[in-house]
PDB file of C-alpha atoms in Angstrom:
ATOM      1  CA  UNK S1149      82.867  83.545  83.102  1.00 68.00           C
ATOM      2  CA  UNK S1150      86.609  82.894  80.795  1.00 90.00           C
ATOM      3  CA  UNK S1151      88.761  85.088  81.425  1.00 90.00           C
ATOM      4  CA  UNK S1152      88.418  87.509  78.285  1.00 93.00           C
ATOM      5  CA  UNK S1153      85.288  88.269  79.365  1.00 95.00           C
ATOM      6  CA  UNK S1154      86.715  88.740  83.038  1.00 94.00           C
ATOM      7  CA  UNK S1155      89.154  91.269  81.650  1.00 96.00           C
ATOM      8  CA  UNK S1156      86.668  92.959  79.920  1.00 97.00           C
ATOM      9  CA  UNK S1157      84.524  93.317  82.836  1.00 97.00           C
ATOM     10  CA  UNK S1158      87.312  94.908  84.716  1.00 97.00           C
ATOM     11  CA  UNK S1159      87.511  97.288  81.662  1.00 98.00           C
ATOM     12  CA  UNK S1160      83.784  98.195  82.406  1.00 98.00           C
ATOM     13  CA  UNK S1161      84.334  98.401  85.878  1.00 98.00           C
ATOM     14  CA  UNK S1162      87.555 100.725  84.945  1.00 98.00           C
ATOM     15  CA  UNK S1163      85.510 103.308  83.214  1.00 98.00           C
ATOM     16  CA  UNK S1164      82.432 103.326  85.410  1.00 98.00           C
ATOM     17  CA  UNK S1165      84.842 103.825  88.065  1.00 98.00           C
ATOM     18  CA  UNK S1166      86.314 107.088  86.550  1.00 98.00           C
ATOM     19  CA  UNK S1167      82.781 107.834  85.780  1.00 98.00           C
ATOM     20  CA  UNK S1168      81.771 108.115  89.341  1.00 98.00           C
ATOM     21  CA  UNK S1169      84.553 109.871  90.353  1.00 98.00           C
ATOM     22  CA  UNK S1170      85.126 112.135  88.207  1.00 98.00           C
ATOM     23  CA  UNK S1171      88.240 111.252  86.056  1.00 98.00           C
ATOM     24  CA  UNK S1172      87.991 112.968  82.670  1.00 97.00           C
ATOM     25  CA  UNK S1173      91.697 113.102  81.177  1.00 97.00           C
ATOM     26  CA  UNK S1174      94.133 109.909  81.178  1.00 98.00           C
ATOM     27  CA  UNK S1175      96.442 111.951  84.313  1.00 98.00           C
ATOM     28  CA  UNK S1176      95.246 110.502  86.735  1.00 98.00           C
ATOM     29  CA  UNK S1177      97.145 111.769  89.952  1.00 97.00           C
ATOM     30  CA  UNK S1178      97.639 109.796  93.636  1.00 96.00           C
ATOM     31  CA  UNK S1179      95.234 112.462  94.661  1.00 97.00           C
ATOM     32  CA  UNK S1180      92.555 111.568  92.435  1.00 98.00           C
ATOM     33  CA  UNK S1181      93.141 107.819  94.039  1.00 98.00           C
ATOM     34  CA  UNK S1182      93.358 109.471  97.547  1.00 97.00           C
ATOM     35  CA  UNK S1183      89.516 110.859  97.020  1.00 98.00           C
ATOM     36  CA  UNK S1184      88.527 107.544  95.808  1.00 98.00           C
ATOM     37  CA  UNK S1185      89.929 105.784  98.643  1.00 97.00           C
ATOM     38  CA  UNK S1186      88.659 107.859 101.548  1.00 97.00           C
ATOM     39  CA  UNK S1187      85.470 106.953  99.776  1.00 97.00           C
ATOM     40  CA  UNK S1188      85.442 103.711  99.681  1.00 96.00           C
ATOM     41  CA  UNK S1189      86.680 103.818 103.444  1.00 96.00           C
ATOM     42  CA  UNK S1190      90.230 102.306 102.769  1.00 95.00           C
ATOM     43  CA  UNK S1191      93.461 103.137 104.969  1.00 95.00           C
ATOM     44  CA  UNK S1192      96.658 103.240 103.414  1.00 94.00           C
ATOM     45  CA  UNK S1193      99.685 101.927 105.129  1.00 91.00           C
ATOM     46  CA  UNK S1194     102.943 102.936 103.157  1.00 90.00           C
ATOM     47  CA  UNK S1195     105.436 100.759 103.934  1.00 84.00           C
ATOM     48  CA  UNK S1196     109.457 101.660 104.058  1.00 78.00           C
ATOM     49  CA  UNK S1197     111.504  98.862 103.423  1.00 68.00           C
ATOM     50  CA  UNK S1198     112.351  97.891 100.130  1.00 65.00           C
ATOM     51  CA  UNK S1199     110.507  94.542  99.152  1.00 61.00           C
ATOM     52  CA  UNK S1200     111.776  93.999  95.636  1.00 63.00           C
ATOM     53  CA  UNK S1201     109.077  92.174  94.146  1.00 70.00           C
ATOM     54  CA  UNK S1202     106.019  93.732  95.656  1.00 78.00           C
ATOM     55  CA  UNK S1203     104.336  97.218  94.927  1.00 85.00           C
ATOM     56  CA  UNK S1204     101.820  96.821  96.912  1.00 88.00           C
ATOM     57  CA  UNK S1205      99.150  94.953  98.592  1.00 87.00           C
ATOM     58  CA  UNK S1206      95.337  94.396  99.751  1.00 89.00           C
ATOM     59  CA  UNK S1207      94.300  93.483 103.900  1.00 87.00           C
ATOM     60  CA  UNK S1208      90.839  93.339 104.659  1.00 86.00           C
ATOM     61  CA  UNK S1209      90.480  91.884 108.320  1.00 83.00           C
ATOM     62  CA  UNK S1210      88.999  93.299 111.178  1.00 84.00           C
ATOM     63  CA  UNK S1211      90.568  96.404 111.327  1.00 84.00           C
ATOM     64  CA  UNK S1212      88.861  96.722 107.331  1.00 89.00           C
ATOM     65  CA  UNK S1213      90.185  97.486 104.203  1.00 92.00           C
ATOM     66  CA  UNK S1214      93.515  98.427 103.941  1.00 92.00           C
ATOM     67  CA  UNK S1215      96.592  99.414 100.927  1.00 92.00           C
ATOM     68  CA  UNK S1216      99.837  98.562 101.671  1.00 91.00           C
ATOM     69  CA  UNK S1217     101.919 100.677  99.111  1.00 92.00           C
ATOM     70  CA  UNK S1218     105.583 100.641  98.920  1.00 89.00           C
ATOM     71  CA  UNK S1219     106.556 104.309  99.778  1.00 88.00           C
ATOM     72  CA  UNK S1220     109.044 105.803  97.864  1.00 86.00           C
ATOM     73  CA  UNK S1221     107.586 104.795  94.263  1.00 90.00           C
ATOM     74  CA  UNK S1222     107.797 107.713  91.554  1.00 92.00           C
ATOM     75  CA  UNK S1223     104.431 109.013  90.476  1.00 94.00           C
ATOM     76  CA  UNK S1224     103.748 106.793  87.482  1.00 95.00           C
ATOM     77  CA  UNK S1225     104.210 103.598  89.591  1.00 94.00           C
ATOM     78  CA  UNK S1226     102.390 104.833  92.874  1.00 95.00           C
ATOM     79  CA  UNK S1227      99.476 105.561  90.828  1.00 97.00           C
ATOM     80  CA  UNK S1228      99.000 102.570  88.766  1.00 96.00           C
ATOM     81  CA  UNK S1229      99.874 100.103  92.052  1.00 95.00           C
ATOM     82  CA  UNK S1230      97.205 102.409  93.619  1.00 96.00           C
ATOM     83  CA  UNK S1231      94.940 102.015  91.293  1.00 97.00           C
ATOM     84  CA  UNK S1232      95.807  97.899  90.850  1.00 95.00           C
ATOM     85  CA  UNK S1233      94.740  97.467  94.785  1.00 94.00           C
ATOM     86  CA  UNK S1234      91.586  99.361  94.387  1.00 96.00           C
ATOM     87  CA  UNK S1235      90.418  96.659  92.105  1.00 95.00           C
ATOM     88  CA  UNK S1236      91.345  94.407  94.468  1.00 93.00           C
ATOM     89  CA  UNK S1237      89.132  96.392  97.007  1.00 94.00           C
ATOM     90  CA  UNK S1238      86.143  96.728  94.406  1.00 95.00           C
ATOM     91  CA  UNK S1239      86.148  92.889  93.412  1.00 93.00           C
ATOM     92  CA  UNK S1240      88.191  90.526  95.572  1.00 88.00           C
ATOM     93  CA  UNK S1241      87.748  91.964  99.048  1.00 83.00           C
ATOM     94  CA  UNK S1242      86.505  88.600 100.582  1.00 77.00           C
ATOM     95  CA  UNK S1243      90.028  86.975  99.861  1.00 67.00           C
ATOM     96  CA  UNK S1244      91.637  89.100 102.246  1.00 56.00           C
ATOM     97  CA  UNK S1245      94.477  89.517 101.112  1.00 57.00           C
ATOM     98  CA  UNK S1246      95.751  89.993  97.532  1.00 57.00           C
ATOM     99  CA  UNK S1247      99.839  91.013  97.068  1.00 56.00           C
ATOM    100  CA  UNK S1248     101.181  92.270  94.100  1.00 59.00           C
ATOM    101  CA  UNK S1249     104.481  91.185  93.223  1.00 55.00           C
ATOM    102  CA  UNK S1250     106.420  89.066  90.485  1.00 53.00           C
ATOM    103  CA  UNK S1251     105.809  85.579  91.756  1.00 55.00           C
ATOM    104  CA  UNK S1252     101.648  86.100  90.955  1.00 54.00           C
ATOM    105  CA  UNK S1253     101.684  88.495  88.286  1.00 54.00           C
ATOM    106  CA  UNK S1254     100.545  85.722  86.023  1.00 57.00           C
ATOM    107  CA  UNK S1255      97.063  84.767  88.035  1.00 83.00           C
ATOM    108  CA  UNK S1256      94.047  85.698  86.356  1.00 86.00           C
ATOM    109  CA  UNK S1257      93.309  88.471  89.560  1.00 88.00           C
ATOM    110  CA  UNK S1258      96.228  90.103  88.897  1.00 89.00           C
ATOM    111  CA  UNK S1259      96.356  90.630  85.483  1.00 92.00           C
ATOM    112  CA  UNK S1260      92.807  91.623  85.910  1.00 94.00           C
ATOM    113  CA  UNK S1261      94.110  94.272  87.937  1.00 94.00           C
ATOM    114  CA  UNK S1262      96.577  95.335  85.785  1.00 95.00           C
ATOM    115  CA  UNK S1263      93.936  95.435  82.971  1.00 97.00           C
ATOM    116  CA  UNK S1264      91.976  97.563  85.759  1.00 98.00           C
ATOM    117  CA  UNK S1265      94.505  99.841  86.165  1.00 98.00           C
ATOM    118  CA  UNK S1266      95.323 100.986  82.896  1.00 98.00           C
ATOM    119  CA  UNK S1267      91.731 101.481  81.440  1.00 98.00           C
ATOM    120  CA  UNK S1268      91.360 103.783  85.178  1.00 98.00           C
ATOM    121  CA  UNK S1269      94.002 105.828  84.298  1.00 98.00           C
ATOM    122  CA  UNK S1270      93.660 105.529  80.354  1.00 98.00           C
ATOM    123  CA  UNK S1271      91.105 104.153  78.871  1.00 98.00           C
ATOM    124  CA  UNK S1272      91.678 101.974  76.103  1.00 98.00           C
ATOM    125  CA  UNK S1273      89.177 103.754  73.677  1.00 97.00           C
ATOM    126  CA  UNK S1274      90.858 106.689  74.421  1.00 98.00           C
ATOM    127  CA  UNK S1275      94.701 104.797  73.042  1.00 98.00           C
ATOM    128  CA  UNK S1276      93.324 103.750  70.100  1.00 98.00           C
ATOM    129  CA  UNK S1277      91.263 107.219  69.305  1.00 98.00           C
ATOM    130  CA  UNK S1278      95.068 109.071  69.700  1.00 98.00           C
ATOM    131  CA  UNK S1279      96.150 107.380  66.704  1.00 98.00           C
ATOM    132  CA  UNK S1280      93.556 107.226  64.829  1.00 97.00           C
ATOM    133  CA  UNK S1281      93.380 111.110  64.973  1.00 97.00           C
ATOM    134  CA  UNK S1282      97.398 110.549  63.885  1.00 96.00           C
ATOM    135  CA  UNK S1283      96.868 108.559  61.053  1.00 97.00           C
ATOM    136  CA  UNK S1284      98.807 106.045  62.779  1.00 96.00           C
ATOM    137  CA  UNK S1285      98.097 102.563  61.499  1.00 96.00           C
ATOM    138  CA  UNK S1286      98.810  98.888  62.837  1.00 96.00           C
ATOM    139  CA  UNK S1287     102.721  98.693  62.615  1.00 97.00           C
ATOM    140  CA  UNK S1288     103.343 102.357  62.703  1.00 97.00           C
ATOM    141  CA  UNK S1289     103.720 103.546  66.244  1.00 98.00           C
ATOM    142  CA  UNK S1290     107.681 104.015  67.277  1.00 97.00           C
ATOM    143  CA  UNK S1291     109.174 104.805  70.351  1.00 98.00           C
ATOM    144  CA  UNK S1292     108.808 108.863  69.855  1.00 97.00           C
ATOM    145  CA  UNK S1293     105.124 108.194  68.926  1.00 98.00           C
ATOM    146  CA  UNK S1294     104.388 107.554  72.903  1.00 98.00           C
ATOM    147  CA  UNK S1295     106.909 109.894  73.724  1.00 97.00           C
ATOM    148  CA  UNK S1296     104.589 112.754  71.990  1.00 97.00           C
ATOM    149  CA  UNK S1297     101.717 110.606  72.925  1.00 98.00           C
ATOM    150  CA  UNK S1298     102.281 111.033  76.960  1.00 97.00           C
ATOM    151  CA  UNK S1299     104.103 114.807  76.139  1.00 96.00           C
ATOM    152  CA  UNK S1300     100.073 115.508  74.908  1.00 97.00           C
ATOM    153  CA  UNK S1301      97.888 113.708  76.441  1.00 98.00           C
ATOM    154  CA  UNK S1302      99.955 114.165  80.045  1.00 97.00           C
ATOM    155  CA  UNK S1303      99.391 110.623  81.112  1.00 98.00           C
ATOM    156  CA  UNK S1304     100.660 108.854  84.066  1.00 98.00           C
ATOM    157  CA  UNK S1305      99.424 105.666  82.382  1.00 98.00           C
ATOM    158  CA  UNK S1306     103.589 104.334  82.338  1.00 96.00           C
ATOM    159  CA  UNK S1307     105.765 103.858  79.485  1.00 97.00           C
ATOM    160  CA  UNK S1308     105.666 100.169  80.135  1.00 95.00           C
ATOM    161  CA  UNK S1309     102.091  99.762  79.902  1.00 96.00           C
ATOM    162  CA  UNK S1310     102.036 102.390  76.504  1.00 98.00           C
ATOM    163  CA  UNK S1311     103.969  99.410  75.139  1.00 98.00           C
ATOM    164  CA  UNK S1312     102.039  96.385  75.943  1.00 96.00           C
ATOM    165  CA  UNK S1313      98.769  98.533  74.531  1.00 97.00           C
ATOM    166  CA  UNK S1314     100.913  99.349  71.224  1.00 98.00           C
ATOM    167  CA  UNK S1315     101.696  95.676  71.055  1.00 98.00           C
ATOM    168  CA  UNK S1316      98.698  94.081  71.949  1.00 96.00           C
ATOM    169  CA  UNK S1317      96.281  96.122  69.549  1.00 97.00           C
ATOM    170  CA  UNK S1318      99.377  95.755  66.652  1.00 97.00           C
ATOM    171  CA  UNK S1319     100.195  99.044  66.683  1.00 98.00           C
ATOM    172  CA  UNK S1320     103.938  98.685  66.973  1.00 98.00           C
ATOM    173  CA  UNK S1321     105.583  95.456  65.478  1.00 96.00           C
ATOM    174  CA  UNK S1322     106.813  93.006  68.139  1.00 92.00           C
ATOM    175  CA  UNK S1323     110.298  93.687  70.091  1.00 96.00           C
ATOM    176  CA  UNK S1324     110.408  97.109  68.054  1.00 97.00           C
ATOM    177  CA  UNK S1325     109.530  99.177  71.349  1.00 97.00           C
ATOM    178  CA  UNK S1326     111.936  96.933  73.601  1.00 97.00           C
ATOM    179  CA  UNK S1327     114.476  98.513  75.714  1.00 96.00           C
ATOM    180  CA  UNK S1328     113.862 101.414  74.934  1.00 97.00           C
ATOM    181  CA  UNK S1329     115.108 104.317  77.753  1.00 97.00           C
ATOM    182  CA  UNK S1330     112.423 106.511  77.890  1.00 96.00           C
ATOM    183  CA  UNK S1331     113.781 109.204  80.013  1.00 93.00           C
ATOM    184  CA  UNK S1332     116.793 110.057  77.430  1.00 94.00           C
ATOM    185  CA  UNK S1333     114.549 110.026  75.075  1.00 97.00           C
ATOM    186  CA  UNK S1334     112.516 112.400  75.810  1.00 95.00           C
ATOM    187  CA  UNK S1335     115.636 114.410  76.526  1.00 93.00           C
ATOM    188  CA  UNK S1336     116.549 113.885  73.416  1.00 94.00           C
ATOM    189  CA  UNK S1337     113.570 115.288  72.105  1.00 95.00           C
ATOM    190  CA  UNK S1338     112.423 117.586  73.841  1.00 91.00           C
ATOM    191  CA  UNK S1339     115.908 119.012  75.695  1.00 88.00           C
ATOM    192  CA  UNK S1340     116.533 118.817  79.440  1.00 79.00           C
ATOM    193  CA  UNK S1341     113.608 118.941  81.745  1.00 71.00           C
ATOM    194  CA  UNK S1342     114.093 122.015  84.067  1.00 70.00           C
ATOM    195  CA  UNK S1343     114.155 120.481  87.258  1.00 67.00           C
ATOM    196  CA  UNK S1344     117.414 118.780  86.152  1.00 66.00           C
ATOM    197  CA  UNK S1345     118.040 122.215  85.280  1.00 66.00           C
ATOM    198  CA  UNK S1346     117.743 123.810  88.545  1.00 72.00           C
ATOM    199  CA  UNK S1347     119.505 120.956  90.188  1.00 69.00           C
ATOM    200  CA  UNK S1348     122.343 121.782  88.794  1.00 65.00           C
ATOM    201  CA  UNK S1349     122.076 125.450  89.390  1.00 69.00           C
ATOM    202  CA  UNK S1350     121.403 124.537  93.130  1.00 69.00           C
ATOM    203  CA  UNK S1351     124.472 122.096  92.875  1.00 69.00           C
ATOM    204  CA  UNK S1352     126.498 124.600  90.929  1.00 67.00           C
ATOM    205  CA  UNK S1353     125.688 127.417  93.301  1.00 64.00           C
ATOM    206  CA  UNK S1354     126.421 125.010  96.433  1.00 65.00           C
ATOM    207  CA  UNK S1355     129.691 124.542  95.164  1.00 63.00           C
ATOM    208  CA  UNK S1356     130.448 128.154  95.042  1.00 52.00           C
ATOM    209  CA  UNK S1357     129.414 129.055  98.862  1.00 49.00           C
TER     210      UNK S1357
END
């Protein structure tokens, strides 16, 4: 099998995955990957220190299957990396162990992962369908596109990955989307999001006692 067709496959496994599970929108929650898990009989181990390069990572020995996840990861990143080990889990469980960091982010296992991941939580048909309904065309999608795009759809498919899709399929011209910051951005556009709201009261109020 090349490798196209080995990413496709993982595409196919993606969506018959959220098939038998139940996954209908592209938010796809840790919980949803919690269900799945206790399913498929895997123990999760989160770990506490901070390992730079790696998210997370695939054991299966004698104790079984287990998910090493980095703990501390916002919601966007847990469930992606949690969703990258589980194709691990479904597909290379006979090597053992598979780690997910920088240094092999470039093997064909890894980036079939990644390709995992992202139709899991958001399948691709499901992208491209957005902008069709949009009338947005090859070259068209800008950096508040996605921002409406995830405000809608309430993805937790990442910003990063919304990129790569809008550049692979030639939706956004090359280097247009690049360093972008996301988070002021969406302040921007939509105002500040109220828990940074009631921070500040809670700060403000501190202050006061």
């Amino acid at each position: 099998v090349n490798r196209s067709d080995y990413y496709e496959e993982m595409k196919a496994l993606a969506r018959s995955t959220r098939d038998k599970y139940g996954l209908v929108t592209p938010r796809v929650l840790r919980s949803d990957l919690r269900k799945i898990y206790r399913d498929q009989g895997i123990r999760v181990d989160l770990w506490p220190h901070k390992l730079k390069s790696v998210r997370g990572a695939y054991f299966n020995d004698e104790l079984g299957p287990t998910i090493m996840l980095a703990k501390g990861l916002p919601e966007d990143p847990m469930v992606f990396t949690m969703a990258h080990e589980l194709k691990h889990h479904l597909v290379d469980s006979k090597q053992l162990v598979a780690c997910c960091s920088e240094e092999n982010a470039n093997a064909h296992i890894e980036i079939g992962a990644e390709i995992f991941a992202a139709e899991l939580i958001y399948p691709e048909g499901e992208f491209l369908e957005y902008f069709s309904k949009k009338g947005i065309g090859r070259g068209s999608c800008s950096a508040e596109t996605l921002v409406f795009l995830k405000r809608e759809t309430r993805t937790t498919l990442s910003y990063a990955s919304l990129v790569k899709r809008a550049y692979f399929h030639g939706l956004a011209r090359g280097g247009s989307l690049d360093g972008v910051q996301w988070k002021k951005l969406e302040e921007k556009m939509f105002g500040e999001p109220l828990y940074k709201k009631i921070l500040r009261r809670r700060k403000w109020v501190s202050g006061e006692r």
